[in-house]
Short mmCIF file of C-alpha atoms in Angstrom, two decimals:
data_model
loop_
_atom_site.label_atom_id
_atom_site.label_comp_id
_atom_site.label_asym_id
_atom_site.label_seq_id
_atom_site.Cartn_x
_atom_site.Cartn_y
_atom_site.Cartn_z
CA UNK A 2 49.29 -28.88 44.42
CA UNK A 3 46.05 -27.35 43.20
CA UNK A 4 43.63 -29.32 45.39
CA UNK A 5 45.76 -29.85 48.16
CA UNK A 6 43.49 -30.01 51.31
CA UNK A 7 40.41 -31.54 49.90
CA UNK A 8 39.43 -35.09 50.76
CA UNK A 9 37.72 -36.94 48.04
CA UNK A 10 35.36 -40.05 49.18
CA UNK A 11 35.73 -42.35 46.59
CA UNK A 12 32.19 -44.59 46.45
CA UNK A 13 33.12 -45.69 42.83
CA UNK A 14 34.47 -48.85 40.87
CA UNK A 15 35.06 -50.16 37.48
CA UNK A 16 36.54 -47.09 34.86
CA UNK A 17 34.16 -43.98 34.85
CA UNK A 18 34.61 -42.84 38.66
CA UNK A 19 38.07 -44.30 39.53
CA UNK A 20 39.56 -42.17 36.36
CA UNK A 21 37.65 -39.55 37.77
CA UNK A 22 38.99 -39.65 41.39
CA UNK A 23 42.07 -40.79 39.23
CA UNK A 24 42.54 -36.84 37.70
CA UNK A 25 41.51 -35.37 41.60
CA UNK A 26 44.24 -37.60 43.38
CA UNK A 27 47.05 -36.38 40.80
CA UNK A 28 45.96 -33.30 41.39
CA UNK A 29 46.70 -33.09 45.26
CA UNK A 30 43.33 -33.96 46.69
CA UNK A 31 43.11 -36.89 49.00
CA UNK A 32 40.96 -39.58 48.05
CA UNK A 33 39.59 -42.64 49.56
CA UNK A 34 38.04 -45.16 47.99
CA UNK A 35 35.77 -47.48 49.35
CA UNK A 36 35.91 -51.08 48.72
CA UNK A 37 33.94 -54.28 49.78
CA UNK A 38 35.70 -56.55 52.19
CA UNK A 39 37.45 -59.80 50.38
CA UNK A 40 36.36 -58.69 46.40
CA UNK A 41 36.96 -54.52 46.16
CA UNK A 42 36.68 -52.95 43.17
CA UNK A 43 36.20 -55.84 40.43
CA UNK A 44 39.27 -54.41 38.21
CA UNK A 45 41.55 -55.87 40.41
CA UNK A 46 41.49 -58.83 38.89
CA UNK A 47 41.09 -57.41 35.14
CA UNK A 48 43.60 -56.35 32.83
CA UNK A 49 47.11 -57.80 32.53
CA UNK A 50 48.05 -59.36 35.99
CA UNK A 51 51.72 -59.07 36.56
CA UNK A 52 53.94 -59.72 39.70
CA UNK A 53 50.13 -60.03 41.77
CA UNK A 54 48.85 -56.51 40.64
CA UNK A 55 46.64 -55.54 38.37
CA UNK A 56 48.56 -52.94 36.25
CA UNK A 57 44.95 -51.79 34.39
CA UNK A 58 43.92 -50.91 38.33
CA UNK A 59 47.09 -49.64 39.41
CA UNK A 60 46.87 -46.27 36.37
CA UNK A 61 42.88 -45.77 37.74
CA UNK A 62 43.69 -46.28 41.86
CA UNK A 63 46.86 -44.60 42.23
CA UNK A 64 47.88 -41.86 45.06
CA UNK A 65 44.53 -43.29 46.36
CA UNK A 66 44.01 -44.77 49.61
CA UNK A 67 42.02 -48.01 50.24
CA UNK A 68 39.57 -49.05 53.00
CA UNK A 69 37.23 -51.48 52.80
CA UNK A 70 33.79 -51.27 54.13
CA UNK A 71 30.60 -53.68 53.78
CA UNK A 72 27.93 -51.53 53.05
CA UNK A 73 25.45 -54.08 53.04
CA UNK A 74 25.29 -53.73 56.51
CA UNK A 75 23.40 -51.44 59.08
CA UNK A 76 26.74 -50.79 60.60
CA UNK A 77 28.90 -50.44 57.33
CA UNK A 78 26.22 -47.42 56.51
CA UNK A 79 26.87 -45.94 59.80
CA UNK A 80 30.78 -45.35 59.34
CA UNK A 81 30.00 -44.18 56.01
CA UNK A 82 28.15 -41.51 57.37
CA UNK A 83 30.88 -40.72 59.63
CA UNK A 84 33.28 -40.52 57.08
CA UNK A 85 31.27 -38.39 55.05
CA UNK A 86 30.38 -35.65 57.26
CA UNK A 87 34.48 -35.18 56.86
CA UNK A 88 34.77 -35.21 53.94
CA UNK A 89 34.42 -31.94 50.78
CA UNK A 90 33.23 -34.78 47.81
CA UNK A 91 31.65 -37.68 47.51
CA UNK A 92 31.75 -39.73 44.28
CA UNK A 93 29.83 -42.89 42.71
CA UNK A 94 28.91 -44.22 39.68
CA UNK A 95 25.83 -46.06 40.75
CA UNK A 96 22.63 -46.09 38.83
CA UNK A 97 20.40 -43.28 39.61
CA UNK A 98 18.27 -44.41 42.67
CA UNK A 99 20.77 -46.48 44.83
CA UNK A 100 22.06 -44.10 47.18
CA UNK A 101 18.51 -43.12 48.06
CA UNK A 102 18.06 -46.64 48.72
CA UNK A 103 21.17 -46.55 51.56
CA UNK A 104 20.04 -43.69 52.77
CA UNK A 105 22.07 -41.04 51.25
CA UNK A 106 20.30 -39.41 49.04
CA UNK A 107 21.01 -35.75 48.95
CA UNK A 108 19.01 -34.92 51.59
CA UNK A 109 20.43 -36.88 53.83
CA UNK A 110 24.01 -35.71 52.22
CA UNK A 111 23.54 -32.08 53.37
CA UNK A 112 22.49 -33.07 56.85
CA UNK A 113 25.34 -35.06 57.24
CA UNK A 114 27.57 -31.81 55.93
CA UNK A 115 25.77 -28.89 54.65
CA UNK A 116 28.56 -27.89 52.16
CA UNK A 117 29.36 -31.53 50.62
CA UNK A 118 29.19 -32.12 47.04
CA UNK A 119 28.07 -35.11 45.44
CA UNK A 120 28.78 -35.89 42.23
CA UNK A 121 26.76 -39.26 40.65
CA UNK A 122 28.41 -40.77 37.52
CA UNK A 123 25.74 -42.47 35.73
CA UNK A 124 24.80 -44.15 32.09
CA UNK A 125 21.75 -41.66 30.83
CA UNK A 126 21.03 -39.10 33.75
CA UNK A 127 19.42 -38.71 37.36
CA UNK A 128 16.11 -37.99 34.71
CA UNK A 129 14.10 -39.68 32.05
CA UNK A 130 13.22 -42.65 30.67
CA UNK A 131 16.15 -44.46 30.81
CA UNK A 132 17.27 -43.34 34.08
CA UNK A 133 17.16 -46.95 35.51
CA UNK A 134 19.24 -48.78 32.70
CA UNK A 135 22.42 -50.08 33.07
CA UNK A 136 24.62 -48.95 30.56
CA UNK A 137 28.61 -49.23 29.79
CA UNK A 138 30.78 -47.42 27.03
CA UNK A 139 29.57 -49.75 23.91
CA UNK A 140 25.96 -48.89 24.90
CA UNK A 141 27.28 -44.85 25.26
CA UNK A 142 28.84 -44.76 21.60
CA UNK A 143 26.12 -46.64 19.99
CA UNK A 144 23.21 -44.47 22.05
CA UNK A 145 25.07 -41.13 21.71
CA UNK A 146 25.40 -41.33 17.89
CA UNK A 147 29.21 -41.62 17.98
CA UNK A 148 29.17 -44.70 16.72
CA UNK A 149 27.32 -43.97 13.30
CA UNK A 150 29.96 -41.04 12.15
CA UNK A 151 33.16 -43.64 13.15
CA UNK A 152 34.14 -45.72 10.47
CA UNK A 153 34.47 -45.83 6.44
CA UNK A 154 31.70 -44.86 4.14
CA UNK A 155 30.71 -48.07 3.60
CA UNK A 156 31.58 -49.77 6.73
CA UNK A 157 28.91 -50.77 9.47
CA UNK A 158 28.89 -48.28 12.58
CA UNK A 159 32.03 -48.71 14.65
CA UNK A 160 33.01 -48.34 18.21
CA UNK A 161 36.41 -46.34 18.99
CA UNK A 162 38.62 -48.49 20.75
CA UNK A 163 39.57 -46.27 24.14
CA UNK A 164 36.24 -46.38 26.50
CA UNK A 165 35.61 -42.95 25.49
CA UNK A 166 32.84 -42.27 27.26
CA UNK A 167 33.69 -44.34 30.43
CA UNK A 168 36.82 -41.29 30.07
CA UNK A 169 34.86 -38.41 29.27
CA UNK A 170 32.72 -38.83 31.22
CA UNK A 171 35.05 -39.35 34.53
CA UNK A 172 36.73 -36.40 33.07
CA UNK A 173 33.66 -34.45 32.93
CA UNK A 174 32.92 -35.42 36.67
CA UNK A 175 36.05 -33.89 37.71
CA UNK A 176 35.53 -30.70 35.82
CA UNK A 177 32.12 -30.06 37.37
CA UNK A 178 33.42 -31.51 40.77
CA UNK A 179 36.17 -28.47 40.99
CA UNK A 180 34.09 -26.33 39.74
CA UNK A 181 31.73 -26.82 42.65
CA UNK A 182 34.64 -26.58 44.67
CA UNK A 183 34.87 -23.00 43.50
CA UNK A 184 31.88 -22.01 43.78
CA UNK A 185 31.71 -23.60 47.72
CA UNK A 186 34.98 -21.22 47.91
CA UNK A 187 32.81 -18.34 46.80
CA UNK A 188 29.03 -18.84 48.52
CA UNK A 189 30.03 -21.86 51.00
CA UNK A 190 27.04 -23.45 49.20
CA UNK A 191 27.32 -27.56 48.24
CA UNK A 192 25.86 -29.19 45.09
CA UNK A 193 24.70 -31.71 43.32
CA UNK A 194 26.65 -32.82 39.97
CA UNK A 195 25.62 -35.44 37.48
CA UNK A 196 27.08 -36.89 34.63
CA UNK A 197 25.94 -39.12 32.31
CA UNK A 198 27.82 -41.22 30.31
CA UNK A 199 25.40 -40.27 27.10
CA UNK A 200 25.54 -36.58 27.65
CA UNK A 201 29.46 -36.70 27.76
CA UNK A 202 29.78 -38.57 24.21
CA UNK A 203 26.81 -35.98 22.83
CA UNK A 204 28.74 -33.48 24.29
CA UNK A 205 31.47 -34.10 21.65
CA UNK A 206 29.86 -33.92 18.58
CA UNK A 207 29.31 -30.14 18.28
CA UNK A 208 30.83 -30.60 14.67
CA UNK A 209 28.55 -33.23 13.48
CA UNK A 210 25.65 -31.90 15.29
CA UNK A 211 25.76 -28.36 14.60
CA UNK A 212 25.91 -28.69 10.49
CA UNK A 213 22.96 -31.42 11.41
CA UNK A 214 20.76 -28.75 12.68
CA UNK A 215 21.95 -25.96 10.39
CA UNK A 216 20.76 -28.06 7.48
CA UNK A 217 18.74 -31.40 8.92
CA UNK A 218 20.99 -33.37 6.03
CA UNK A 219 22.56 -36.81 8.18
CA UNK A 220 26.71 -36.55 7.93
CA UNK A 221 27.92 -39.83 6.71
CA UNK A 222 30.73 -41.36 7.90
CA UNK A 223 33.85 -40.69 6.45
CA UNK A 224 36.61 -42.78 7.85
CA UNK A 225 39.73 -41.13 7.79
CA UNK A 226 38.88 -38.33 5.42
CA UNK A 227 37.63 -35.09 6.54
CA UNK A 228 33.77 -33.60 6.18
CA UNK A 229 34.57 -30.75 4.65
CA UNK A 230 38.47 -30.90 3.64
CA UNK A 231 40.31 -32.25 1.16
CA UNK A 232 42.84 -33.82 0.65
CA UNK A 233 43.05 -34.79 4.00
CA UNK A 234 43.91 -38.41 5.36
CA UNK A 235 45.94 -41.34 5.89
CA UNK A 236 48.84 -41.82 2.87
CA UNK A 237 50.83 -45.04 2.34
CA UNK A 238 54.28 -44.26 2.12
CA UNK A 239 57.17 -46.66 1.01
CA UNK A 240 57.30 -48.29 4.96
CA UNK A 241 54.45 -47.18 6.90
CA UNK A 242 51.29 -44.81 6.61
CA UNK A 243 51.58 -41.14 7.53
CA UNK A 244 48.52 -38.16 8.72
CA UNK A 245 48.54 -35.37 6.81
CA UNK A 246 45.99 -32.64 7.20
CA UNK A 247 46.19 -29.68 5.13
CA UNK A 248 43.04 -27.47 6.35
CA UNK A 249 42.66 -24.74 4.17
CA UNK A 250 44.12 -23.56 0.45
CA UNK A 251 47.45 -22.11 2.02
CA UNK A 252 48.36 -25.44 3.36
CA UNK A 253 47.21 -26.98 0.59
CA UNK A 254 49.81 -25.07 -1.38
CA UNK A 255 52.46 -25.96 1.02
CA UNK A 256 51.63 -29.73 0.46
CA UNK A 257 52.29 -29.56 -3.45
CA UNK A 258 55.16 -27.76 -3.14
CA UNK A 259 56.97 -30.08 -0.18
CA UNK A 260 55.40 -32.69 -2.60
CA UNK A 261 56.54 -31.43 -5.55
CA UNK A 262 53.33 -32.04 -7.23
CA UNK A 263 53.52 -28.65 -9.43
CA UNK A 264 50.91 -30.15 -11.95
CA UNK A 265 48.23 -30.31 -9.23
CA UNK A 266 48.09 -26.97 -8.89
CA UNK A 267 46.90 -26.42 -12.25
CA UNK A 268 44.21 -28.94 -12.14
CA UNK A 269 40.95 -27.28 -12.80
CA UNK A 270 39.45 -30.20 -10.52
CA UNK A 271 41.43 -29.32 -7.95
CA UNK A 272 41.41 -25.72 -8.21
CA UNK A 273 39.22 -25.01 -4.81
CA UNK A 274 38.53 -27.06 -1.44
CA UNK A 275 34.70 -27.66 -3.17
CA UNK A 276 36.56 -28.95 -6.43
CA UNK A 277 38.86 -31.22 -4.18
CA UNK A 278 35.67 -32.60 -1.90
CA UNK A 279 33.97 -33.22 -5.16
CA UNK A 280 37.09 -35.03 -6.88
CA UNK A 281 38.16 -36.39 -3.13
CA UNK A 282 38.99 -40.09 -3.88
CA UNK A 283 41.31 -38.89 -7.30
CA UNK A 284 43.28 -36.36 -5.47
CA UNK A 285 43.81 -39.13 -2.08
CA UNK A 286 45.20 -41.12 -5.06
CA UNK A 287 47.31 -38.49 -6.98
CA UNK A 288 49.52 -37.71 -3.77
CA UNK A 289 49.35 -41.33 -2.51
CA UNK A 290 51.39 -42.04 -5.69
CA UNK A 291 53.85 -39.41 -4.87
CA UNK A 292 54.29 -40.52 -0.78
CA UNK A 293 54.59 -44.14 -1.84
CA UNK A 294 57.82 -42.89 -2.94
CA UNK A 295 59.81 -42.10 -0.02
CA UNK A 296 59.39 -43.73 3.79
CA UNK A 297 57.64 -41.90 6.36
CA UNK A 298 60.17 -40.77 7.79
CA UNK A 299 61.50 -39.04 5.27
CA UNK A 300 57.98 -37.40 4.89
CA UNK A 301 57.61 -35.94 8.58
CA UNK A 302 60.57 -33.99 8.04
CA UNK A 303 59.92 -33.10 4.49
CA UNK A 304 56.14 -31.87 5.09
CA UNK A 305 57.31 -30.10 8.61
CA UNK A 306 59.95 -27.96 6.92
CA UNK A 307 57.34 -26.58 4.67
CA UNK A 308 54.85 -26.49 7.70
CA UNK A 309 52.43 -28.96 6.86
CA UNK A 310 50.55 -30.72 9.71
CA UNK A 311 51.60 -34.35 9.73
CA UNK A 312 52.09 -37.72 11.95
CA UNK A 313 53.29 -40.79 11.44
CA UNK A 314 50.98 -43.70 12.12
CA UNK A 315 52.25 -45.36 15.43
CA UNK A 316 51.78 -48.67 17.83
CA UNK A 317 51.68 -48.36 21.33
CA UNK A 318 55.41 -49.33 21.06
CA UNK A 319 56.38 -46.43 19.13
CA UNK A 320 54.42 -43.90 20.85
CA UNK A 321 56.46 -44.53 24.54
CA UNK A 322 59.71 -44.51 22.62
CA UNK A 323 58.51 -41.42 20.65
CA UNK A 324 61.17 -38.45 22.44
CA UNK A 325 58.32 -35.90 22.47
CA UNK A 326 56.22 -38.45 24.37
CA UNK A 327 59.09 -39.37 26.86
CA UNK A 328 59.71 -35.44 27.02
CA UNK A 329 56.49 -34.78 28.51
CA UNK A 330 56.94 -37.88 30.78
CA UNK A 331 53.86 -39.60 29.84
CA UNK A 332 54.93 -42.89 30.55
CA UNK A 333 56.30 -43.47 34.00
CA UNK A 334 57.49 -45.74 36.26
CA UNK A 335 55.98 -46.67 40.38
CA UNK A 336 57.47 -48.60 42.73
CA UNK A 337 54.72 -50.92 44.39
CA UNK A 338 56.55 -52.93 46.73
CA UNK A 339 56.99 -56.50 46.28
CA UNK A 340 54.81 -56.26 43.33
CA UNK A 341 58.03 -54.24 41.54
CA UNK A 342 57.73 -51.00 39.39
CA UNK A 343 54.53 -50.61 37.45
CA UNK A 344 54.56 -48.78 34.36
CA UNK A 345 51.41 -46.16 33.82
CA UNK A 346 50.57 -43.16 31.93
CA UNK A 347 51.84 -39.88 33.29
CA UNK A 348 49.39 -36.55 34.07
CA UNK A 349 48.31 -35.05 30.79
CA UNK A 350 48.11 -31.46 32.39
CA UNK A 351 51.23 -29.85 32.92
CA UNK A 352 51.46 -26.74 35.77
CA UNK A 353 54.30 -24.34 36.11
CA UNK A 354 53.27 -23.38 39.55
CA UNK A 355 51.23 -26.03 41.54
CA UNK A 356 52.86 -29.50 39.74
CA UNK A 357 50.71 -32.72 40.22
CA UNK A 358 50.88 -35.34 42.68
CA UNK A 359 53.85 -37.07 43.02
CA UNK A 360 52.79 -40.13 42.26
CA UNK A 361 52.45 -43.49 44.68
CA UNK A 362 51.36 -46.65 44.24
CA UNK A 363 47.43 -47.95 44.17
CA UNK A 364 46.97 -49.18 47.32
CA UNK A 365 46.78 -52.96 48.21
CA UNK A 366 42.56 -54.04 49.19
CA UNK A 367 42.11 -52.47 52.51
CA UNK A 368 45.61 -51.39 53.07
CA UNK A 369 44.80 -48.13 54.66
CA UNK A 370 41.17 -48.84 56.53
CA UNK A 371 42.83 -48.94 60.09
CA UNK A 372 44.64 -45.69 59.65
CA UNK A 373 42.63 -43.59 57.77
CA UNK A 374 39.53 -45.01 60.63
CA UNK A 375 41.83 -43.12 63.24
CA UNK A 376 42.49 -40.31 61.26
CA UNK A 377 38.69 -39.59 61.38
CA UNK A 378 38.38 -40.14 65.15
CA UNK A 379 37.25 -43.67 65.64
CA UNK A 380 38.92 -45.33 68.76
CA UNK A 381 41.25 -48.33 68.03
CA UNK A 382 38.80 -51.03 70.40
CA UNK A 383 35.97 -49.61 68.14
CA UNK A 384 37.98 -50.42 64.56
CA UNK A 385 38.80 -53.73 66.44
CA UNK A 386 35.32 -55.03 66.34
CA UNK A 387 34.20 -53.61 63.21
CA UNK A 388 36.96 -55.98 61.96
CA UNK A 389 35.72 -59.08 63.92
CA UNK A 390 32.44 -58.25 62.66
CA UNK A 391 33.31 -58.01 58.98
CA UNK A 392 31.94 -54.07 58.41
CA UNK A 393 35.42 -53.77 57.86
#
């Protein structure tokens, strides 16, 4: 597996750093999150609860391993440090400032292990003004200026409903944590990566963003039509809705004829794609007459034959009984236990050579603190009263 052999200490909780680790685990590196004794990580008891188990923790936590640690305490700190001189990563989404606090700021990281690589998941940056705010995925879309290009023209600004940036950003924190890893490969040199949740949702509007600076002109928000194509949208058909997205004039052409909307093509206000922006909301209603003919899917095939992109418009339902989604195994079953098979999404990234983790079940609070204590050399007696204590 492609990160076989790297050990992954897991410091984080909630959605942004477990999805993170989440990615790293599948991936073949071994990861070990940290919990507090008696609560862990709070989305244990979030979500859908089902046979005792969280099934919204079980897709973030699994082929993870669980030990619980109260780092509160002097002596909570101390194993930490211990476990992190063994380890290649260490991961947290705290705000900006708290690890100095426990002593382990990276300073103290690089004594501990010269070559580690700490990555901090935060809301605005390790910099700045609003370093010190707390922020969660709402804040992220509104802040980033997401939020004011989702949603109709004359609809107020609107969220997405995924925590995008909670998800881009853990995904962002795994790209720069393996690429650190290569570069330690190359110059056996550590580093320091940050993520913010606000960079990672700026980070996706290069569309928006770069006609704002070419021309300083605001984009407004266009719901399901396109900022510069048309037609292009969401059609009713006789049952259902379906996407159809014809990008430029030769799949426009395509759409008449699988259509068979010969008169449009005639149309003098239809004639180029700046004719069809200008004349959007006539030609959105000219083939929404014509696809509120036949179902949808009698569309999808029609439109494909002539090579027109398209979707149907699908619940959660459909999508896991959709054969292209069960072909790419996206939805799959775990065994956990006594808790029965949990249902979660399968790896999005598909390898030929080095296949993902084969996938195991989140681990139970704690479940793997004694062994995973004397994997990293700490004498049984010693693990004994670090549990009568309660570090452990």
């Amino acid at each position: 597996m492609p990160l076989s052999g790297f050990r992954i200490l897991d410091l984080t909780r909630i959605i942004s750093g477990p999805f993170c680790t989440s990615l790293l685990a599948d991936m073949g590196a071994e990861v070990i999150k940290i919990e507090s004794p008696g609560e862990g990580d709070p989305v244990r008891a979030q979500g859908v609860i089902r046979e005792g188990i969280s099934w919204y923790f079980a897709n973030y936590n699994r082929n993870k391993k669980s030990v619980t640690l109260d780092l509160y305490s002097d002596e909570g700190k101390a194993v930490l440090r211990q476990l992190i001189a063994q380890c290649d990563v260490v991961v947290e989404n705290y705000r900006p400032g708290v690890m100095e606090k426990m002593g382990l700021g990276d300073e103290q990281l690089n004594a501990l292990r010269p070559d580690i690589i700490h990555c901090s998941i935060n809301g605005f940056g390790t910099t700045g003004p609003y370093r010190d705010r707390p922020a969660f995925d709402f804040i992220a879309q509104a802040m980033s200026g997401f939020m004011s290009l989702n949603g109709g023209e004359l609809d107020p600004p609107m969220r997405a409903g995924p925590p995008i940036s909670d998800l881009i950003a853990g995904m962002n924190g795994a790209l720069g944590i393996v690429a650190a890893l290569l570069r330690r490969e190359r110059t056996g040199l550590g580093d320091s990566v940050s993520v913010s949740l606000l960079g990672s949702m700026i980070g996706l509007l290069s569309f928006q963003a770069s006609n704002y600076f070419a021309d300083g002109k605001l984009p407004a928000r266009t719901g399901n039509d396109h900022g510069i194509a048309s037609p292009y949208g969401l059609f009713e058909t006789a049952d259902g809705q379906v996407a159809i997205a014809p990008s430029n004039d030769v799949i426009y052409h395509k759409l008449l004829d699988a259509l068979e909307l010969p008169g449009l093509r005639a149309d003098p206000r239809y004639q180029t794609n700046a004719d069809r922006m200008r004349n959007r909301a006539s030609i959105a209603a000219d083939i929404q007459a014509r696809t509120r003919q036949h179902t949808s899917a009698h569309w999808i095939e029609r439109l494909n034959q002539f090579g027109v992109p398209c979707g149907q418009v699908l619940n959660l339902q459909e999508v896991f009984e959709d054969p292209q989604v069960r072909d790419q195994q996206m939805a799959i079953d775990v065994p956990h236990g006594e808790h029965g098979a949990v249902r979660m999404l399968g790896f999005p990234i598909k390898f030929s050579q080095a296949p993902s983790q084969p996938v195991t079940a989140a681990p139970a609070l704690g479940a793997d603190t004694e062994r995973v204590l004397l994997q990293f050399g700490f004498a049984e007696q010693d693990i004994h009263g670090l549990h009568e204590r309660g570090v452990i």
